[in-house]
């Protein structure tokens, strides 16, 4: 009998990561799910086991913590090491201020998570994929990497870094038969803005008022499409926006 494929999704406790976990569980994948919130991870894992009968392994760690990230991968049980798909999704924005008023702490958080966390994970899982001579890495970028917007310098820069890393990884890994892709979502109504505004739900809700934003499931379906292409097809880069959005920060709202 053919073994079920294994996907590792970082940042599966909310939003796009959680929706992708559900999408892949539906497709019969064995799932390794990561995030910092242990209870959410456990609840999601349990829901997926019950609803779809799939195996789920929860790995609770902060992706900014290199040692913990490396250890989580190094300590994977033997029957969980043959990872077919890595979705580098964990990420965030903190603050929305011009550079001259920005918080250095927020800048560090964004780069440590969105860029260095993704690199640490890509290194650890990339090694496994190289040994196996197959695999697919999908990096969750953003329209913020395509066009910048005022007050978003560091978030935009972190996602431009994600796109540069994606292109370099593709150059390095295609020779091993490994696909490397990125997906750039526009505005999606997840916990993203609540995190950006540090728990201010009222302010976060305003961001998505007056138009229909993307839903996490829209991105999850696109990620599944990317994963589910034939072996010779790699969707290298995919931009997906709400119909009401034309570019970063350019949205037709009806208020
Ligand atoms: P959410 O805030 O809903 O989800 C973010 C996920 O990332 C959570 O599971 C969170 O888990 C995880 N995460 C954040 N920091 C860390 C950390 N230090 N260690 C481990 N996990 C972490 O936001 P989205 O689903 O919207 O965001 C997912 C990705 O999509 C991000 O990379 C984001 O930049 C990108 N994106 C989002 C868009 C949007 O409009 N929403 C548009 C374009 C891209 P936990 O808190 O449990 O650690
Ligand atoms: C998130 C998209 O435009 O809200 O990556 O920054 S945006």
mmCIF file of C-alpha atoms and ligand atoms in Angstrom:
data_model
loop_
_atom_site.group_PDB
_atom_site.id
_atom_site.type_symbol
_atom_site.label_atom_id
_atom_site.label_comp_id
_atom_site.label_asym_id
_atom_site.label_seq_id
_atom_site.Cartn_x
_atom_site.Cartn_y
_atom_site.Cartn_z
ATOM 1 C CA UNK A 1 0.000 0.000 0.000
ATOM 2 C CA UNK A 2 1.257 3.503 -0.856
ATOM 3 C CA UNK A 3 2.348 5.506 2.211
ATOM 4 C CA UNK A 4 0.450 8.733 2.893
ATOM 5 C CA UNK A 5 2.425 11.830 2.047
ATOM 6 C CA UNK A 6 3.694 14.058 4.840
ATOM 7 C CA UNK A 7 3.360 17.859 5.011
ATOM 8 C CA UNK A 8 4.852 20.162 7.622
ATOM 9 C CA UNK A 9 3.002 23.459 8.037
ATOM 10 C CA UNK A 10 4.489 26.186 10.215
ATOM 11 C CA UNK A 11 2.070 28.521 11.980
ATOM 12 C CA UNK A 12 -0.902 26.174 11.907
ATOM 13 C CA UNK A 13 -2.648 27.540 15.010
ATOM 14 C CA UNK A 14 -4.586 30.201 13.074
ATOM 15 C CA UNK A 15 -5.485 31.687 9.715
ATOM 16 C CA UNK A 16 -3.845 30.455 6.528
ATOM 17 C CA UNK A 17 -1.799 27.737 8.257
ATOM 18 C CA UNK A 18 -4.829 26.272 9.989
ATOM 19 C CA UNK A 19 -6.915 26.370 6.790
ATOM 20 C CA UNK A 20 -4.075 24.677 4.886
ATOM 21 C CA UNK A 21 -3.870 21.970 7.533
ATOM 22 C CA UNK A 22 -7.591 21.275 7.094
ATOM 23 C CA UNK A 23 -7.257 21.267 3.293
ATOM 24 C CA UNK A 24 -4.363 18.784 3.396
ATOM 25 C CA UNK A 25 -6.056 16.595 6.003
ATOM 26 C CA UNK A 26 -9.011 16.373 3.631
ATOM 27 C CA UNK A 27 -6.546 15.186 0.967
ATOM 28 C CA UNK A 28 -5.267 12.446 3.315
ATOM 29 C CA UNK A 29 -1.886 13.936 4.217
ATOM 30 C CA UNK A 30 -0.092 13.061 7.444
ATOM 31 C CA UNK A 31 0.540 16.417 9.057
ATOM 32 C CA UNK A 32 3.231 17.976 11.191
ATOM 33 C CA UNK A 33 1.816 21.212 12.576
ATOM 34 C CA UNK A 34 3.760 23.908 14.369
ATOM 35 C CA UNK A 35 3.051 27.050 16.363
ATOM 36 C CA UNK A 36 3.590 28.508 19.827
ATOM 37 C CA UNK A 37 0.072 28.016 21.204
ATOM 38 C CA UNK A 38 0.053 24.444 22.472
ATOM 39 C CA UNK A 39 -3.640 24.225 23.279
ATOM 40 C CA UNK A 40 -4.672 25.416 19.822
ATOM 41 C CA UNK A 41 -2.299 22.953 18.214
ATOM 42 C CA UNK A 42 -3.693 20.083 20.276
ATOM 43 C CA UNK A 43 -7.297 21.049 19.550
ATOM 44 C CA UNK A 44 -6.673 21.324 15.816
ATOM 45 C CA UNK A 45 -4.761 18.035 15.731
ATOM 46 C CA UNK A 46 -7.585 16.285 17.540
ATOM 47 C CA UNK A 47 -10.207 17.784 15.198
ATOM 48 C CA UNK A 48 -8.271 16.605 12.140
ATOM 49 C CA UNK A 49 -7.740 13.091 13.503
ATOM 50 C CA UNK A 50 -11.440 12.773 14.274
ATOM 51 C CA UNK A 51 -12.813 14.368 11.093
ATOM 52 C CA UNK A 52 -10.361 12.948 8.539
ATOM 53 C CA UNK A 53 -8.706 9.986 10.250
ATOM 54 C CA UNK A 54 -5.219 11.353 9.520
ATOM 55 C CA UNK A 55 -2.072 11.179 11.663
ATOM 56 C CA UNK A 56 -1.057 14.519 13.126
ATOM 57 C CA UNK A 57 2.113 15.409 15.005
ATOM 58 C CA UNK A 58 2.128 18.704 16.916
ATOM 59 C CA UNK A 59 5.401 20.538 17.410
ATOM 60 C CA UNK A 60 5.112 23.463 19.766
ATOM 61 C CA UNK A 61 8.005 25.909 19.507
ATOM 62 C CA UNK A 62 8.861 29.508 18.705
ATOM 63 C CA UNK A 63 10.307 29.651 15.204
ATOM 64 C CA UNK A 64 12.529 32.574 16.272
ATOM 65 C CA UNK A 65 14.325 30.176 18.603
ATOM 66 C CA UNK A 66 16.884 28.508 16.330
ATOM 67 C CA UNK A 67 17.874 25.878 18.850
ATOM 68 C CA UNK A 68 14.265 24.847 19.453
ATOM 69 C CA UNK A 69 13.521 24.826 15.720
ATOM 70 C CA UNK A 70 16.545 22.667 14.927
ATOM 71 C CA UNK A 71 15.758 20.320 17.826
ATOM 72 C CA UNK A 72 12.113 19.942 16.743
ATOM 73 C CA UNK A 73 13.263 18.696 13.327
ATOM 74 C CA UNK A 74 16.213 16.652 14.629
ATOM 75 C CA UNK A 75 13.946 14.857 17.127
ATOM 76 C CA UNK A 76 11.289 13.885 14.573
ATOM 77 C CA UNK A 77 10.364 10.216 14.958
ATOM 78 C CA UNK A 78 11.744 8.058 12.127
ATOM 79 C CA UNK A 79 8.314 7.538 10.573
ATOM 80 C CA UNK A 80 7.762 11.317 10.349
ATOM 81 C CA UNK A 81 11.038 12.295 8.645
ATOM 82 C CA UNK A 82 10.110 11.676 5.019
ATOM 83 C CA UNK A 83 8.573 15.122 4.598
ATOM 84 C CA UNK A 84 7.152 15.709 1.122
ATOM 85 C CA UNK A 85 5.870 19.256 1.556
ATOM 86 C CA UNK A 86 7.031 22.142 3.732
ATOM 87 C CA UNK A 87 4.704 25.140 3.944
ATOM 88 C CA UNK A 88 6.699 28.010 5.453
ATOM 89 C CA UNK A 89 3.690 29.971 6.616
ATOM 90 C CA UNK A 90 4.475 31.208 10.169
ATOM 91 C CA UNK A 91 4.780 34.958 10.011
ATOM 92 C CA UNK A 92 3.470 38.246 11.217
ATOM 93 C CA UNK A 93 3.489 41.985 11.040
ATOM 94 C CA UNK A 94 3.978 44.172 14.102
ATOM 95 C CA UNK A 95 3.049 47.837 14.023
ATOM 96 C CA UNK A 96 2.106 50.185 11.185
ATOM 97 C CA UNK A 97 4.316 53.236 11.517
ATOM 98 C CA UNK A 98 6.729 55.236 9.409
ATOM 99 C CA UNK A 99 10.352 54.234 9.875
ATOM 100 C CA UNK A 100 11.143 57.415 11.833
ATOM 101 C CA UNK A 101 8.571 56.371 14.447
ATOM 102 C CA UNK A 102 9.019 52.593 14.240
ATOM 103 C CA UNK A 103 9.830 50.186 17.053
ATOM 104 C CA UNK A 104 13.163 48.385 16.717
ATOM 105 C CA UNK A 105 11.733 45.554 18.776
ATOM 106 C CA UNK A 106 8.924 45.085 16.243
ATOM 107 C CA UNK A 107 11.464 45.123 13.414
ATOM 108 C CA UNK A 108 13.461 42.355 15.101
ATOM 109 C CA UNK A 109 10.326 40.299 15.702
ATOM 110 C CA UNK A 110 9.324 40.503 12.033
ATOM 111 C CA UNK A 111 12.751 39.644 10.668
ATOM 112 C CA UNK A 112 13.412 36.931 13.248
ATOM 113 C CA UNK A 113 10.075 35.269 12.421
ATOM 114 C CA UNK A 114 9.399 35.936 8.743
ATOM 115 C CA UNK A 115 12.961 35.672 7.467
ATOM 116 C CA UNK A 116 15.264 33.912 9.904
ATOM 117 C CA UNK A 117 12.610 31.442 11.094
ATOM 118 C CA UNK A 118 11.819 30.531 7.491
ATOM 119 C CA UNK A 119 15.531 30.105 6.773
ATOM 120 C CA UNK A 120 16.147 27.856 9.776
ATOM 121 C CA UNK A 121 13.203 25.673 8.826
ATOM 122 C CA UNK A 122 14.194 25.576 5.145
ATOM 123 C CA UNK A 123 17.718 24.518 6.092
ATOM 124 C CA UNK A 124 16.572 21.739 8.417
ATOM 125 C CA UNK A 125 13.892 20.309 6.116
ATOM 126 C CA UNK A 126 15.857 21.111 2.941
ATOM 127 C CA UNK A 127 18.575 18.703 4.124
ATOM 128 C CA UNK A 128 16.033 15.915 4.483
ATOM 129 C CA UNK A 129 14.569 16.679 1.041
ATOM 130 C CA UNK A 130 18.025 16.706 -0.580
ATOM 131 C CA UNK A 131 18.777 13.293 0.950
ATOM 132 C CA UNK A 132 15.483 11.975 -0.418
ATOM 133 C CA UNK A 133 15.878 13.681 -3.804
ATOM 134 C CA UNK A 134 12.354 15.049 -3.715
ATOM 135 C CA UNK A 135 10.117 17.528 -1.952
ATOM 136 C CA UNK A 136 8.228 20.786 -2.296
ATOM 137 C CA UNK A 137 8.804 23.962 -0.296
ATOM 138 C CA UNK A 138 6.072 26.602 -0.447
ATOM 139 C CA UNK A 139 6.873 29.961 1.107
ATOM 140 C CA UNK A 140 4.023 32.248 2.095
ATOM 141 C CA UNK A 141 5.034 35.687 0.886
ATOM 142 C CA UNK A 142 2.645 38.626 0.441
ATOM 143 C CA UNK A 143 1.527 41.293 -2.000
ATOM 144 C CA UNK A 144 3.593 43.445 0.389
ATOM 145 C CA UNK A 145 6.608 41.936 -1.384
ATOM 146 C CA UNK A 146 5.295 42.998 -4.789
ATOM 147 C CA UNK A 147 4.421 46.651 -4.044
ATOM 148 C CA UNK A 148 5.475 48.382 -0.875
ATOM 149 C CA UNK A 149 3.193 50.623 1.189
ATOM 150 C CA UNK A 150 3.840 53.509 3.572
ATOM 151 C CA UNK A 151 4.229 52.483 7.222
ATOM 152 C CA UNK A 152 5.063 48.919 6.253
ATOM 153 C CA UNK A 153 8.796 49.173 5.520
ATOM 154 C CA UNK A 154 9.985 46.273 7.615
ATOM 155 C CA UNK A 155 7.089 43.906 6.917
ATOM 156 C CA UNK A 156 7.417 44.626 3.157
ATOM 157 C CA UNK A 157 11.186 44.143 3.362
ATOM 158 C CA UNK A 158 10.766 40.866 5.228
ATOM 159 C CA UNK A 159 8.459 39.536 2.508
ATOM 160 C CA UNK A 160 10.794 40.766 -0.251
ATOM 161 C CA UNK A 161 13.471 38.769 1.576
ATOM 162 C CA UNK A 162 11.170 35.734 1.521
ATOM 163 C CA UNK A 163 10.864 36.093 -2.265
ATOM 164 C CA UNK A 164 14.639 36.443 -2.713
ATOM 165 C CA UNK A 165 15.215 33.356 -0.549
ATOM 166 C CA UNK A 166 12.570 31.470 -2.553
ATOM 167 C CA UNK A 167 14.339 32.221 -5.834
ATOM 168 C CA UNK A 168 17.736 31.247 -4.423
ATOM 169 C CA UNK A 169 16.353 28.019 -2.929
ATOM 170 C CA UNK A 170 14.874 27.145 -6.317
ATOM 171 C CA UNK A 171 18.278 27.620 -7.961
ATOM 172 C CA UNK A 172 19.925 25.467 -5.298
ATOM 173 C CA UNK A 173 17.328 22.720 -5.032
ATOM 174 C CA UNK A 174 15.893 22.138 -8.519
ATOM 175 C CA UNK A 175 18.941 19.972 -9.271
ATOM 176 C CA UNK A 176 17.745 17.570 -6.549
ATOM 177 C CA UNK A 177 14.236 17.366 -7.993
ATOM 178 C CA UNK A 178 12.840 19.648 -5.277
ATOM 179 C CA UNK A 179 10.173 22.237 -6.126
ATOM 180 C CA UNK A 180 10.340 25.658 -4.492
ATOM 181 C CA UNK A 181 7.393 28.033 -4.807
ATOM 182 C CA UNK A 182 5.967 31.139 -3.262
ATOM 183 C CA UNK A 183 2.460 32.418 -2.879
ATOM 184 C CA UNK A 184 1.707 36.087 -2.342
ATOM 185 C CA UNK A 185 -1.700 36.686 -0.802
ATOM 186 C CA UNK A 186 -3.326 40.092 -0.631
ATOM 187 C CA UNK A 187 -5.505 41.115 2.297
ATOM 188 C CA UNK A 188 -6.892 38.089 4.115
ATOM 189 C CA UNK A 189 -9.153 38.316 7.129
ATOM 190 C CA UNK A 190 -7.202 36.183 9.608
ATOM 191 C CA UNK A 191 -5.662 37.125 12.955
ATOM 192 C CA UNK A 192 -3.006 39.018 10.992
ATOM 193 C CA UNK A 193 -4.268 42.560 11.718
ATOM 194 C CA UNK A 194 -5.114 41.741 15.322
ATOM 195 C CA UNK A 195 -1.482 40.655 15.747
ATOM 196 C CA UNK A 196 -0.229 43.707 13.836
ATOM 197 C CA UNK A 197 -2.223 45.996 16.158
ATOM 198 C CA UNK A 198 -1.214 43.992 19.235
ATOM 199 C CA UNK A 199 -4.643 42.764 20.227
ATOM 200 C CA UNK A 200 -6.698 45.827 19.189
ATOM 201 C CA UNK A 201 -9.608 43.942 17.603
ATOM 202 C CA UNK A 202 -11.600 47.076 16.830
ATOM 203 C CA UNK A 203 -8.773 48.538 14.780
ATOM 204 C CA UNK A 204 -8.120 45.187 13.128
ATOM 205 C CA UNK A 205 -11.775 44.829 12.098
ATOM 206 C CA UNK A 206 -11.644 48.248 10.363
ATOM 207 C CA UNK A 207 -9.000 46.930 7.965
ATOM 208 C CA UNK A 208 -11.463 44.500 6.359
ATOM 209 C CA UNK A 209 -14.585 46.719 6.464
ATOM 210 C CA UNK A 210 -16.307 47.792 3.235
ATOM 211 C CA UNK A 211 -15.085 45.002 0.958
ATOM 212 C CA UNK A 212 -14.816 41.247 0.931
ATOM 213 C CA UNK A 213 -11.253 40.305 1.847
ATOM 214 C CA UNK A 214 -9.693 36.948 1.101
ATOM 215 C CA UNK A 215 -10.522 34.170 3.507
ATOM 216 C CA UNK A 216 -7.870 31.792 4.795
ATOM 217 C CA UNK A 217 -9.562 28.996 2.835
ATOM 218 C CA UNK A 218 -8.986 30.885 -0.451
ATOM 219 C CA UNK A 219 -5.249 30.692 0.143
ATOM 220 C CA UNK A 220 -5.383 27.117 1.419
ATOM 221 C CA UNK A 221 -7.140 26.029 -1.789
ATOM 222 C CA UNK A 222 -4.455 27.757 -3.872
ATOM 223 C CA UNK A 223 -1.699 26.093 -1.843
ATOM 224 C CA UNK A 224 -3.367 22.742 -2.413
ATOM 225 C CA UNK A 225 -3.508 23.488 -6.151
ATOM 226 C CA UNK A 226 0.239 24.196 -6.100
ATOM 227 C CA UNK A 227 0.972 20.977 -4.208
ATOM 228 C CA UNK A 228 -1.318 18.894 -6.358
ATOM 229 C CA UNK A 229 0.295 19.656 -9.753
ATOM 230 C CA UNK A 230 1.970 16.798 -11.638
ATOM 231 C CA UNK A 231 5.635 16.095 -10.820
ATOM 232 C CA UNK A 232 6.926 18.061 -13.821
ATOM 233 C CA UNK A 233 4.973 21.250 -12.960
ATOM 234 C CA UNK A 234 6.084 23.818 -10.389
ATOM 235 C CA UNK A 235 3.945 26.903 -9.765
ATOM 236 C CA UNK A 236 6.907 29.137 -9.018
ATOM 237 C CA UNK A 237 4.984 32.196 -7.862
ATOM 238 C CA UNK A 238 1.312 32.917 -7.367
ATOM 239 C CA UNK A 239 -0.316 36.276 -6.529
ATOM 240 C CA UNK A 240 -3.849 36.150 -5.180
ATOM 241 C CA UNK A 241 -5.847 39.214 -4.153
ATOM 242 C CA UNK A 242 -9.411 40.056 -3.234
ATOM 243 C CA UNK A 243 -11.300 41.348 -6.292
ATOM 244 C CA UNK A 244 -11.636 44.720 -4.526
ATOM 245 C CA UNK A 245 -7.850 45.019 -4.194
ATOM 246 C CA UNK A 246 -5.582 46.195 -7.034
ATOM 247 C CA UNK A 247 -2.231 46.421 -5.250
ATOM 248 C CA UNK A 248 -0.837 46.647 -1.727
ATOM 249 C CA UNK A 249 -2.918 49.229 0.120
ATOM 250 C CA UNK A 250 -5.156 49.925 -2.917
ATOM 251 C CA UNK A 251 -8.646 48.696 -2.110
ATOM 252 C CA UNK A 252 -12.070 49.830 -3.290
ATOM 253 C CA UNK A 253 -14.142 50.091 -0.129
ATOM 254 C CA UNK A 254 -17.840 50.799 0.123
ATOM 255 C CA UNK A 255 -18.319 52.327 3.536
HETATM 256 P P1 LIG B 1 -2.405 34.604 11.647
HETATM 257 O O1 LIG B 1 -1.967 35.607 12.647
HETATM 258 O O2 LIG B 1 -3.840 34.217 11.599
HETATM 259 O O3 LIG B 1 -1.497 33.303 11.741
HETATM 260 C C1 LIG B 1 -0.116 33.394 11.910
HETATM 261 C C2 LIG B 1 0.464 32.050 12.298
HETATM 262 O O4 LIG B 1 1.893 32.203 12.418
HETATM 263 C C3 LIG B 1 -0.057 31.551 13.620
HETATM 264 O O5 LIG B 1 -0.296 30.170 13.547
HETATM 265 C C4 LIG B 1 1.091 31.815 14.581
HETATM 266 O O6 LIG B 1 1.135 30.815 15.600
HETATM 267 C C5 LIG B 1 2.298 31.651 13.652
HETATM 268 N N1 LIG B 1 3.456 32.345 14.206
HETATM 269 C C6 LIG B 1 3.644 33.676 14.342
HETATM 270 N N2 LIG B 1 4.792 33.922 14.992
HETATM 271 C C7 LIG B 1 5.350 32.695 15.281
HETATM 272 C C8 LIG B 1 6.523 32.281 15.952
HETATM 273 N N3 LIG B 1 7.395 33.175 16.475
HETATM 274 N N4 LIG B 1 6.781 30.960 16.089
HETATM 275 C C9 LIG B 1 5.906 30.054 15.564
HETATM 276 N N5 LIG B 1 4.786 30.391 14.921
HETATM 277 C C10 LIG B 1 4.503 31.693 14.778
HETATM 278 O O7 LIG B 1 -1.984 35.249 10.238
HETATM 279 P P2 LIG B 1 -2.100 34.701 8.734
HETATM 280 O O8 LIG B 1 -2.677 33.354 8.694
HETATM 281 O O9 LIG B 1 -2.711 35.765 7.936
HETATM 282 O O10 LIG B 1 -0.552 34.662 8.358
HETATM 283 C C11 LIG B 1 0.083 33.521 7.817
HETATM 284 C C12 LIG B 1 1.152 33.980 6.842
HETATM 285 O O11 LIG B 1 0.506 34.661 5.759
HETATM 286 C C13 LIG B 1 2.160 34.982 7.418
HETATM 287 O O12 LIG B 1 3.429 34.670 6.910
HETATM 288 C C14 LIG B 1 1.676 36.313 6.856
HETATM 289 O O13 LIG B 1 2.717 37.243 6.763
HETATM 290 C C15 LIG B 1 1.166 35.887 5.508
HETATM 291 N N6 LIG B 1 0.233 36.771 4.844
HETATM 292 C C16 LIG B 1 -0.933 37.164 5.439
HETATM 293 C C17 LIG B 1 -1.812 37.994 4.770
HETATM 294 C C18 LIG B 1 -3.064 38.497 5.383
HETATM 295 O O14 LIG B 1 -3.604 39.508 4.890
HETATM 296 N N7 LIG B 1 -3.596 37.880 6.413
HETATM 297 C C19 LIG B 1 -1.539 38.409 3.396
HETATM 298 C C20 LIG B 1 -0.274 37.962 2.888
HETATM 299 C C21 LIG B 1 0.554 37.144 3.578
HETATM 300 P P3 LIG B 1 1.372 31.098 17.159
HETATM 301 O O15 LIG B 1 0.909 32.483 17.452
HETATM 302 O O16 LIG B 1 0.593 30.019 17.840
HETATM 303 O O17 LIG B 1 2.848 30.928 17.327
HETATM 304 C C1 LIG B 2 -0.449 41.052 4.444
HETATM 305 C C2 LIG B 2 -1.018 41.880 3.375
HETATM 306 O O1 LIG B 2 -1.426 44.289 2.698
HETATM 307 O O2 LIG B 2 -2.242 43.597 4.869
HETATM 308 O O3 LIG B 2 0.672 40.386 3.979
HETATM 309 O O4 LIG B 2 0.135 43.899 4.506
HETATM 310 S S1 LIG B 2 -1.128 43.498 3.899
#
